[in-house]
XYZ file of C-alpha atoms in Angstrom:
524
model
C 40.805 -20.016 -27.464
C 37.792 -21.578 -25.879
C 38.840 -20.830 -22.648
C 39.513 -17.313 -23.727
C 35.156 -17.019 -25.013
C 34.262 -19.101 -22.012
C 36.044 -16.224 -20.018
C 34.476 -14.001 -22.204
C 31.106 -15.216 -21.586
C 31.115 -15.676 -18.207
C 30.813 -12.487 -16.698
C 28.294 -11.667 -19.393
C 26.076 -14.565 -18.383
C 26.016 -13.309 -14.637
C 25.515 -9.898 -15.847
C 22.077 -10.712 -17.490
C 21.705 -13.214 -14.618
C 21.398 -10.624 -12.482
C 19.869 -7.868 -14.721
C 16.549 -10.816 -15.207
C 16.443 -10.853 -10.946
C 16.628 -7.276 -11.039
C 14.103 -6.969 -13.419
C 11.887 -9.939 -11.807
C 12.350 -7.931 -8.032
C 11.227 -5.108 -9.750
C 7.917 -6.209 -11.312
C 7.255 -7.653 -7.815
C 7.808 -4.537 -6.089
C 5.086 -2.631 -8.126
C 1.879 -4.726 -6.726
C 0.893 -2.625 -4.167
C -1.125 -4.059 -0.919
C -4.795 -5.296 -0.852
C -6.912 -2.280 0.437
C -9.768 -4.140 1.827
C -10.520 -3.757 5.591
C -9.110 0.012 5.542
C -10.945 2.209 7.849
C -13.673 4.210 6.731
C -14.114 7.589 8.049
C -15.956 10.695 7.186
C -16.298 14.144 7.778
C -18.337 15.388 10.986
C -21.754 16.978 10.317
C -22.812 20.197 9.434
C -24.836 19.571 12.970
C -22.356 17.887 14.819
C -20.051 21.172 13.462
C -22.332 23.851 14.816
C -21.923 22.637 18.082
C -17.986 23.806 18.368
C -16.652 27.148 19.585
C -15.905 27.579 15.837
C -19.456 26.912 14.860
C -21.232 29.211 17.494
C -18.970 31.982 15.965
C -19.319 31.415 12.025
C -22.935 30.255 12.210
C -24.539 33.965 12.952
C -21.832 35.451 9.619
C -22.770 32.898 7.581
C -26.977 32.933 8.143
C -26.348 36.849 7.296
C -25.064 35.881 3.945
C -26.986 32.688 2.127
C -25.602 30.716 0.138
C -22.755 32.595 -0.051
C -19.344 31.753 1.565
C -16.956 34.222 3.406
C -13.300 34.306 2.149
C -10.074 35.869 3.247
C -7.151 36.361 1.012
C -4.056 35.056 3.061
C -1.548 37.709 1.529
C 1.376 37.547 3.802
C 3.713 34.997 4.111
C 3.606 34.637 8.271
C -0.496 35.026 8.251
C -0.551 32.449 6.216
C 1.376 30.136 8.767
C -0.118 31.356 11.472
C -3.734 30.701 10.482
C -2.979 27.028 10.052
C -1.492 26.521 13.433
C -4.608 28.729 14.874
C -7.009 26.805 12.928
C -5.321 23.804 14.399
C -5.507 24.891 17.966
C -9.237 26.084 17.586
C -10.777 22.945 15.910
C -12.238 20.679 18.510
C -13.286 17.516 16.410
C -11.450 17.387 13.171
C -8.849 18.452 11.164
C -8.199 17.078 7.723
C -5.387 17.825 5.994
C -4.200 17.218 2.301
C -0.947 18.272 0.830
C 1.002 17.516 -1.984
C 4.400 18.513 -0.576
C 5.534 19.015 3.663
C 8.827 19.725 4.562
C 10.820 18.318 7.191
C 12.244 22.099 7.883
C 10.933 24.593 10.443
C 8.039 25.592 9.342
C 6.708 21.654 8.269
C 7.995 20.766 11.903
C 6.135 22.903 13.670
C 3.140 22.068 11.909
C 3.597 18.378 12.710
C 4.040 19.438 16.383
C 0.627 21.267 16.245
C -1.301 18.161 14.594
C 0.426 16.233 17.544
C -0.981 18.661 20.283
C -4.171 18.834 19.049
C -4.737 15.020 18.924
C -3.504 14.909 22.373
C -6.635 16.931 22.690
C -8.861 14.066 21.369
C -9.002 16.115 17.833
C -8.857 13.255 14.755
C -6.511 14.152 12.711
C -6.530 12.405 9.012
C -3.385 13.397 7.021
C -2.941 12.669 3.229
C 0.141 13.355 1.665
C 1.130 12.636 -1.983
C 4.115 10.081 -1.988
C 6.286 12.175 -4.365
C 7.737 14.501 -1.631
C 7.577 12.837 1.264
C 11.846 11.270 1.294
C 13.041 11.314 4.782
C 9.564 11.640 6.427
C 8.799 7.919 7.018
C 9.724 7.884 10.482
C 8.092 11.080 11.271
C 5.302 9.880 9.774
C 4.662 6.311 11.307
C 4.820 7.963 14.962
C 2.013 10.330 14.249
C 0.594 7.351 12.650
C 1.156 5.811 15.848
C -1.027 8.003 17.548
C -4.741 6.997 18.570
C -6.196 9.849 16.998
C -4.070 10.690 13.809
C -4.332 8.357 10.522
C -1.659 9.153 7.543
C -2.354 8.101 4.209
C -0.010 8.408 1.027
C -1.901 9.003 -2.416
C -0.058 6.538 -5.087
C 2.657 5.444 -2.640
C 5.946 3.855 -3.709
C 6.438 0.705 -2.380
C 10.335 0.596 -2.845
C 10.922 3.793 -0.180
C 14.402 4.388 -1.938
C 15.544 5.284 -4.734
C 11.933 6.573 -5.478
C 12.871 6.284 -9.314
C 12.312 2.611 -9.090
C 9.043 3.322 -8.492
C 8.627 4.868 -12.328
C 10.609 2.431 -13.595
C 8.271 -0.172 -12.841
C 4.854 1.547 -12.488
C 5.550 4.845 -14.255
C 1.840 5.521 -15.690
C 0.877 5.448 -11.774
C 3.739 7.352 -9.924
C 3.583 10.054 -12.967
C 0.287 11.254 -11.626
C 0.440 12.801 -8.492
C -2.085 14.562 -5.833
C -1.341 17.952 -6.041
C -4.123 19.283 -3.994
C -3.845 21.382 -0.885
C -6.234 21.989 2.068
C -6.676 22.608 5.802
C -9.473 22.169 7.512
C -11.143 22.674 11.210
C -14.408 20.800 12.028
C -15.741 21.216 8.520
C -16.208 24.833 9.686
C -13.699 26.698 8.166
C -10.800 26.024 5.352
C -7.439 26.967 3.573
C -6.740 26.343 0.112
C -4.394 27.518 -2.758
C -1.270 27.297 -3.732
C 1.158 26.846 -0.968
C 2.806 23.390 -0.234
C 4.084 23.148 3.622
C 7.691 24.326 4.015
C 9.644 27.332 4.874
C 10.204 28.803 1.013
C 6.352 28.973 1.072
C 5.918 30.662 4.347
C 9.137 33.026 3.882
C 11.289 31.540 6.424
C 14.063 30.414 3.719
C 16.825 31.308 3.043
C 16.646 29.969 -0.670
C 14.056 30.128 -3.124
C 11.357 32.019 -1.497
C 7.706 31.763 -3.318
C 5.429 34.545 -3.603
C 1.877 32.707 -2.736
C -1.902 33.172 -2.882
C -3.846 30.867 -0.213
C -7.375 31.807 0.863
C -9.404 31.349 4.517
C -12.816 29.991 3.177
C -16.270 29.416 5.734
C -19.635 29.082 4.677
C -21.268 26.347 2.535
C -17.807 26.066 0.346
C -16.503 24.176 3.309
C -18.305 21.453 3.099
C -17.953 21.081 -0.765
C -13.777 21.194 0.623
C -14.523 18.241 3.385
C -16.718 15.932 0.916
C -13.948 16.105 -1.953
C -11.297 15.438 1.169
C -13.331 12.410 2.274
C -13.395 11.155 -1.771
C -9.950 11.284 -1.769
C -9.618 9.685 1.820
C -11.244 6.462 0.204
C -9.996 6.466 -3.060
C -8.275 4.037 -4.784
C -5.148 5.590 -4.685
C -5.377 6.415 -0.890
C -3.072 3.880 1.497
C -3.009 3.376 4.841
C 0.480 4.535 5.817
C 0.789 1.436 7.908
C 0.462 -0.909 4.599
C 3.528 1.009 3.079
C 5.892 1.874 6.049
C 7.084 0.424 9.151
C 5.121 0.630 12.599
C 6.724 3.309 14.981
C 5.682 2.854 18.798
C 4.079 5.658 20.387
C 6.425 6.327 22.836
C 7.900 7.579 19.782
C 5.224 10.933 20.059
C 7.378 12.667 22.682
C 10.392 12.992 19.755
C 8.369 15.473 17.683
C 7.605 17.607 20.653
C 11.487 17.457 21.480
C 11.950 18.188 18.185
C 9.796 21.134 17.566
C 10.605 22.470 21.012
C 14.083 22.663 19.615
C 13.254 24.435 16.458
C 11.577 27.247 18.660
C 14.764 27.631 19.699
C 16.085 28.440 16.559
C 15.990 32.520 15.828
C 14.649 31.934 12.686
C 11.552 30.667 14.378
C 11.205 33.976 16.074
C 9.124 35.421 13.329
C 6.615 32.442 13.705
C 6.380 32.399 17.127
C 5.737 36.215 16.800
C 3.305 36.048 13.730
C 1.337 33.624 16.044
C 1.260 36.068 19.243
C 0.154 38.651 17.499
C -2.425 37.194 14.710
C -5.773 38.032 15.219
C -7.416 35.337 12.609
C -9.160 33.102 15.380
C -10.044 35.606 17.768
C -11.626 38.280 14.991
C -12.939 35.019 13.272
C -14.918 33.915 16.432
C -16.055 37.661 17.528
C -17.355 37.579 14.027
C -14.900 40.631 13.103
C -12.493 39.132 10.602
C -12.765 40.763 7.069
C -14.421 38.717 4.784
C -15.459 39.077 1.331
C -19.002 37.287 1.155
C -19.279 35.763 -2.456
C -20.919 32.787 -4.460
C -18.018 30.312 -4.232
C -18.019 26.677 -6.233
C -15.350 24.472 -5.589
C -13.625 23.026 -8.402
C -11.540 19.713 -7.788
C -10.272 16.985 -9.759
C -11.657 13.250 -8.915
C -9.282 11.153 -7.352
C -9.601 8.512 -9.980
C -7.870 10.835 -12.404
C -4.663 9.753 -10.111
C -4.703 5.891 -11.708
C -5.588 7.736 -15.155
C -8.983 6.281 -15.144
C -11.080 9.754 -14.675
C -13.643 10.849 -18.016
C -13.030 14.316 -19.317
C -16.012 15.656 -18.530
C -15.158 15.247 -14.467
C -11.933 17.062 -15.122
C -11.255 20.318 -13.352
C -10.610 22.036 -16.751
C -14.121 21.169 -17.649
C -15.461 22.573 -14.253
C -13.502 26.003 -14.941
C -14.616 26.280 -18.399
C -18.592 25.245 -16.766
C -17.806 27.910 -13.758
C -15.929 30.591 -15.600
C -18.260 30.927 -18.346
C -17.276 32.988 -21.764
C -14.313 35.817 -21.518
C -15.742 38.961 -22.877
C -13.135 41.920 -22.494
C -10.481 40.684 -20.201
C -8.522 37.997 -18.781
C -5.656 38.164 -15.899
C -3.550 35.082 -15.603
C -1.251 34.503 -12.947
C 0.710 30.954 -12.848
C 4.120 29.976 -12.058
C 4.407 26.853 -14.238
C 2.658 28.508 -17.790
C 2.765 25.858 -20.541
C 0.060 26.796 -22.981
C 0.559 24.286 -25.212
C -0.434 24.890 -29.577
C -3.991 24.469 -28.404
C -3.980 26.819 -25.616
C -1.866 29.565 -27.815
C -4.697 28.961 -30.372
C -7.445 29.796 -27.688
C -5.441 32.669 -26.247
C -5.059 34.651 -29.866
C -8.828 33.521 -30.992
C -9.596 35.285 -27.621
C -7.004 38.548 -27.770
C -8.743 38.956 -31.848
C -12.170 39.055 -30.402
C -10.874 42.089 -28.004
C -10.152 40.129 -24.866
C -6.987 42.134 -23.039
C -5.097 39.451 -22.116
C -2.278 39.868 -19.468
C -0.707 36.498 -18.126
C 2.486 36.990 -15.139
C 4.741 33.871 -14.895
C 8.587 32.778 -13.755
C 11.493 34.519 -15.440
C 13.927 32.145 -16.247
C 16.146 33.426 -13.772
C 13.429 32.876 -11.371
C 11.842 30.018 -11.679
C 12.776 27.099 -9.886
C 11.586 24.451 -13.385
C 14.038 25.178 -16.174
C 12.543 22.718 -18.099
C 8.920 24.106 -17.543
C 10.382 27.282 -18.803
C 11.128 25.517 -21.894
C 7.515 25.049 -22.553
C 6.301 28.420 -22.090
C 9.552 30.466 -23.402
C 9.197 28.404 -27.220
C 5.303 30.367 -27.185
C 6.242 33.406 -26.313
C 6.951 35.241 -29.618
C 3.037 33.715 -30.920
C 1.614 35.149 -28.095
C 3.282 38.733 -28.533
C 2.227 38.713 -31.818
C -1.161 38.448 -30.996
C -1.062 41.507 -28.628
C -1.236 39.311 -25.360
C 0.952 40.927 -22.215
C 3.617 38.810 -20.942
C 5.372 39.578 -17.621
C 8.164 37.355 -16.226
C 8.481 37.604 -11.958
C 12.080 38.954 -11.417
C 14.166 37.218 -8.630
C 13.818 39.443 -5.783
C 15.657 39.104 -2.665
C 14.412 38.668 0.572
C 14.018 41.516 2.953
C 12.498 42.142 5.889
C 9.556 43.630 4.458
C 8.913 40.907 1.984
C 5.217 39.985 1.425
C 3.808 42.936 3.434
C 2.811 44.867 0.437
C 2.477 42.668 -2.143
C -0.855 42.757 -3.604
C -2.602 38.902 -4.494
C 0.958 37.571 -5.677
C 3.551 38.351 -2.485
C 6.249 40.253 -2.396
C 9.717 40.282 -2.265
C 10.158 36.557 -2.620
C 12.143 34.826 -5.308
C 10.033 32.937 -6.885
C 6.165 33.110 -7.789
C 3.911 30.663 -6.795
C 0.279 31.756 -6.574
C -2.049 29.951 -9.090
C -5.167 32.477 -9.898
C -6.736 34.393 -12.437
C -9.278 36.913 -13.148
C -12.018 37.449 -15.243
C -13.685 40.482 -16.826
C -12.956 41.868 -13.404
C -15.588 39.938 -11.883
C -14.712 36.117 -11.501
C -11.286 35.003 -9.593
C -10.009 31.898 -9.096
C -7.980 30.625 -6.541
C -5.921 27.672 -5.639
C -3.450 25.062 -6.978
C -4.015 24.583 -10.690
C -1.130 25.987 -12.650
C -2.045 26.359 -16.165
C 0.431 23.466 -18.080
C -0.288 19.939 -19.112
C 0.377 18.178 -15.950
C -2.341 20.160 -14.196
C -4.618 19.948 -17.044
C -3.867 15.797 -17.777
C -1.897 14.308 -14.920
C -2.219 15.580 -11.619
C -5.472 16.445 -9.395
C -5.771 20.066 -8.410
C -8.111 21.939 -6.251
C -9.352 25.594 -6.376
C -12.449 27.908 -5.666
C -14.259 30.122 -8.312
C -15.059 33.300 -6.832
C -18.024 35.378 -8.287
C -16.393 38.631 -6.647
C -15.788 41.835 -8.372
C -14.158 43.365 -5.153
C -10.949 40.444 -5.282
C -10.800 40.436 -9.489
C -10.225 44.022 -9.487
C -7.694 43.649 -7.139
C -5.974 41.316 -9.361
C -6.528 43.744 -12.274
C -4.859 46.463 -10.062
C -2.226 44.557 -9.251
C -0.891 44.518 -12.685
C -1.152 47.995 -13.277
C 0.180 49.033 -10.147
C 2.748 46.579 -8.865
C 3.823 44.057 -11.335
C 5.478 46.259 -13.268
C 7.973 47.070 -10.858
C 8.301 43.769 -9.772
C 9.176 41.881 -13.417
C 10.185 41.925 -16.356
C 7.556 43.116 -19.125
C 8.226 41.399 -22.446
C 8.131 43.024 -25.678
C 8.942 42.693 -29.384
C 10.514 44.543 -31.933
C 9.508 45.875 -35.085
C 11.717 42.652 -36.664
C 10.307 40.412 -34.314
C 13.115 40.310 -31.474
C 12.467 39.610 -27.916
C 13.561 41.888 -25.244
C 12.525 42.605 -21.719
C 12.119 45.745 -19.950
C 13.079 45.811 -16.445
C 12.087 48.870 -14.235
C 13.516 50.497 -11.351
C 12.217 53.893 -9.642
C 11.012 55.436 -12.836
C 13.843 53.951 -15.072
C 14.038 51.383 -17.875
C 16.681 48.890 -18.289
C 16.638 46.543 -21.616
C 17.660 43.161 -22.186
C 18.354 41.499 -25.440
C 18.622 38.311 -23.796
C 16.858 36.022 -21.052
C 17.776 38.309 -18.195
C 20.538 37.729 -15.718
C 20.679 33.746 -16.886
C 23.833 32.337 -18.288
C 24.248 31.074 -21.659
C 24.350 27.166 -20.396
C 20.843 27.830 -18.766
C 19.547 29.312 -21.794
C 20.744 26.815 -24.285
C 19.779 24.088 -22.221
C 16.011 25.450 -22.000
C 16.462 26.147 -25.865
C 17.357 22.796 -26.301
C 14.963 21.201 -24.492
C 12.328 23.263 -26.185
C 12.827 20.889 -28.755
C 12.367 17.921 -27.336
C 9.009 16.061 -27.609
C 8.033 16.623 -23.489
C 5.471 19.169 -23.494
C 2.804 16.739 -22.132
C 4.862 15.668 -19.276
C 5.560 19.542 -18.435
C-alpha cells in the first residue's frame, strides 16, 4: 500500500517539480535588457531638409501656403504602394519608418528590398516595428540590422521569440499594449500616415481578406510634428535595439533580400506593382510642384509612447487631443472604423449627441466581413441602442476582388473584403485621418497616430461618400416597428432583406452572441 502512494506521488512530485522551473524560467524571461548606451539619433533639420531634391521642390508649395500643410488622399490600393517605394527612392538622408504590422509576403518584401537599396545609397534608415506581428521576421530583420546605415527597433519586444504567448503569460500588462502607429517618412520632407499596416491584403495584392484603406501623403509643417513624435518613440522606453533582443546576422547576409525580392518580381502577381510603380506620377508631379494637394490647417494627434508601459496621464491621450482638435459636433458626424466598440459610455455620448440634432452615420465590418469576430461582439450587443436613437448604421459587405477594385471607391476603397480605413468627419468641415479605430484598445491600450484636417473640400467627400456609394456597397441596418433587426442589402436598384446577420452561419453568430456576454469589452 505504501508503495502503491509512493508510486502515486511520485510522478506528482516531478510534475510540480517541473511546473516551479517552468514557472521560475518564466519570471526570468520577462526582465528585459538594460537600455543604457543605446544610440541616440534624431531627425535631420528643417535646414539640413531643404537642401534635398525633395526640399527644393516642396519648399516653393509650401511658402505659398503658411502654416498650412499639403495633403493627398492615397485612395487606391497600388498608389498607395507605390508612393512608399517612390518616397523611398527619392529621400536622400532619411527615412523613418514605424509600423505596427509588415508582412513577410510580396508586397512587405519588396518594401524591405527598397529600405535595403536606399541605404546602399548612404540613406539612414531607422525602422520600428511593434513586436506583436513580427513571427518569422527575425532573420530578415537582423540582416538589415546588419547594415551600416539601417537600425531596427521593436516597441515592447518579447524576449522568449516563440511561442509569443509566453510573453503575456509572464508580462501581460506590457505585451497587451502595443504600438499601433503607422508612418513613412523621406527627409522630414514629406509623410504617409493612416491606416494601412505593410502587407499584400492592405495594398490589394491578396488573395484573402483584402482591406479597403484610407492613408494620406502629408508635406508642409505637419511633417515635422510626424518626425518629432517618430524620434519620441525612437527613444522611448519601450523602444529596443533589435540587436539586444535577436541574434546578430552578418552582412554578407544583405545580398539574400535582394535575391529574394528579385525573385518575387518574378512572381505575376508582382506585375501590378511593378506596373503601379512605372506609371505613378507621385514623385515626379510632387517635385514639379504639380501633384494635387489639398492645402489645410493640419495638427497631428499621437499618443505618447509611455502610454505603451501604461504609465501615460489622460490628459496626453490621443482621445483628449481629438476631443481638444475636433471641438463640439453641431449638426453632423460621419464615422468610419473597422473595429467600432462604443462602449455604454460612448452609446451614451452618441444618443446625447443624435437628441441634440447631430445626424449621426457610423460605417463598420459586417460580421461576415470582418476579420475580429470577437470585436464584432462588442459593437453588434449596441446596435439596437443606437437605432433607437435614430443613429445610421452601415455594415461593409464582403466584396470580392476584381480587377477594378479600389479605383472608384471614394475615401473607404473599393471592392476589397474587408474595411480598414480609420476616419471621420465633422459638420462637413473637420476630417480625420489615420490609425485610431474607435474601441477600447485604441482609446486605453494601444498608441495611435492620425491628422485632424480643418478641410471642408475632404469632409464633404466623406459625407458624399455615404450618400452615394456606401449604400451599394453594405448593408444598411434598420429596425422594426417591434424592435427587430434586419439589414437591407442593395443591388442595381433592388432591395434584399435579412432577418439575420447576413450570409454568417449560425456557429459564427452564436459564438459572437456568446461572447457578447462575456466581461471583455475593455480588452476589445
Amino acid at each position: 500500500m505504501l508503495r502503491a502512494q509512493q508510486a502515486l506521488n511520485q510522478p506528482t512530485s516531478k510534475t510540480l517539480l517541473t511546473l516551479c522551473l517552468l514557472a521560475m524560467l518564466l519570471a526570468g524571461c520577462a526582465n528585459l535588457p538594460s537600455l543604457e548606451g543605446r544610440q541616440h539619433s534624431l531627425a535631420i533639420t528643417e535646414a539640413e531638409a531643404s537642401q534635398t531634391k525633395l526640399g527644393k521642390g516642396i519648399a516653393p508649395l509650401v511658402a505659398l501656403h503658411e502654416g498650412k500643410s499639403g495633403i493627398h488622399p492615397l485612395l487606391n490600393a497600388h498608389d498607395a504602394f507605390a508612393a512608399r517605394v517612390l518616397l523611398a527612392r527619392a529621400a536622400e538622408r532619411t527615412l523613418d519608418i514605424q509600423y505596427y504590422i509588415w508582412r513577410n509576403d510580396l508586397t512587405g518584401t519588396l518594401l524591405f528590398e527598397t529600405l535595403h537599396s536606399a541605404a546602399d545609397r548612404g540613406v539612414r534608415v531607422r525602422l520600428l516595428l511593434d513586436d506583436n506581428n513580427t513571427s518569422g521576421l527575425d532573420e530578415t530583420l537582423a540582416i538589415l540590422d546588419s547594415h551600416a546605415n539601417i537600425e531596427v527597433r521593436l516597441f515592447n519586444p518579447f524576449l522568449v521569440r516563440s511561442p509569443r504567448l509566453v510573453g503575456f503569460i509572464t508580462d501581460f500588462s506590457r505585451a497587451n499594449r502595443r504600438m499601433h502607429n503607422k508612418s513613412w517618412t523621406a527627409d522630414n520632407l514629406t509623410t504617409i500616415i493612416g491606416g494601412r499596416n505593410i502587407g499584400d491584403e492592405y495594398f490589394g495584392a491578396s488573395d484573402g481578406v483584402l482591406f479597403t484603406d484610407l492613408d494620406v501623403l502629408a508635406v508642409g509643417p505637419v511633417v515635422n510634428d510626424v518626425s518629432s513624435d517618430f524620434d519620441l518613440y525612437w527613444q522611448s522606453a519601450s523602444s529596443y535595439p533589435l540587436k539586444l533582443i535577436v541574434p546578430a546576422a552578418n552582412p554578407e547576409q544583405l545580398a539574400q533580400l535582394a535575391r529574394a525580392a528579385s525573385l518575387v518580381t518574378k512572381d505575376p502577381a508582382a506585375a501590378d506593382y511593378v506596373k503601379a510603380m512605372k506609371n505613378s506620377r507621385f514623385i515626379r508631379d510632387l517635385l514639379a510642384g504639380k501633384l494635387d494637394l489639398e492645402w489645410a490647417m493640419t495638427r497631428m494627434v499621437s499618443d505618447p509612447p509611455s502610454k505603451g508601459l501604461g504609465r501615460a496621464r489622460s490628459h496626453t491621450l490621443i482621445t483628449r487631443q481629438l476631443n481638444d482638435a475636433i471641438g463640439d459636433t453641431n449638426h453632423q458626424l460621419d464615422l468610419v472604423s473597422p473595429y467600432f466598440v462604443p462602449t455604454d459610455r460612448g452609446v451614451e455620448q452618441f444618443v446625447d449627441l443624435s437628441e441634440k440634432g447631430v445626424d449621426i452615420r457610423i460605417l463598420t465590418n459586417s460580421l461576415d466581413a470582418t476579420d475580429v469576430a470577437a470585436v464584432h461582439s462588442g459593437y453588434a450587443k449596441h446596435r439596437r441602442e443606437l437605432l433607437t436613437a435614430g443613429i445610421s448604421l452601415y455594415e461593409m459587405r464582403r466584396l470580392g476582388p476584381g480587377p477594378d477594385r479600389d479605383l472608384k471607391a471614394g475615401p473607404f476603397g473599393s471592392s476589397g473584403s474587408s474595411l480598414h480605413a480609420k476616419t471621420f468627419a465633422v459638420d462637413q468641415e473637420r476630417v480625420f485621418v489615420g490609425s485610431f479605430n474607435f474601441d477600447p484598445r485604441s482609446a486605453k491600450l494601444n498608441t495611435e497616430l492620425g491628422f485632424v484636417i480643418e478641410s471642408p473640400l475632404l469632409a464633404q467627400q466623406v459625407a458624399s461618400t455615404f450618400l452615394e456609394k456606401i449604400p451599394e456597397k453594405a448593408y444598411e441596418v434598420r429596425l422594426t416597428d417591434e424592435g427587430k433587426i434586419y439589414w437591407l442589402e442593395r443591388h442595381d436598384g433592388e432591395e434584399i432583406r435579412h432577418n439575420k446577420e447576413p450570409h454568417s452561419p449560425a456557429w459564427k453568430r452564436f459564438m459572437v452572441w456568446f461572447m457578447s456576454l462575456l466581461p471583455i469589452e475593455s480588452l476589445l
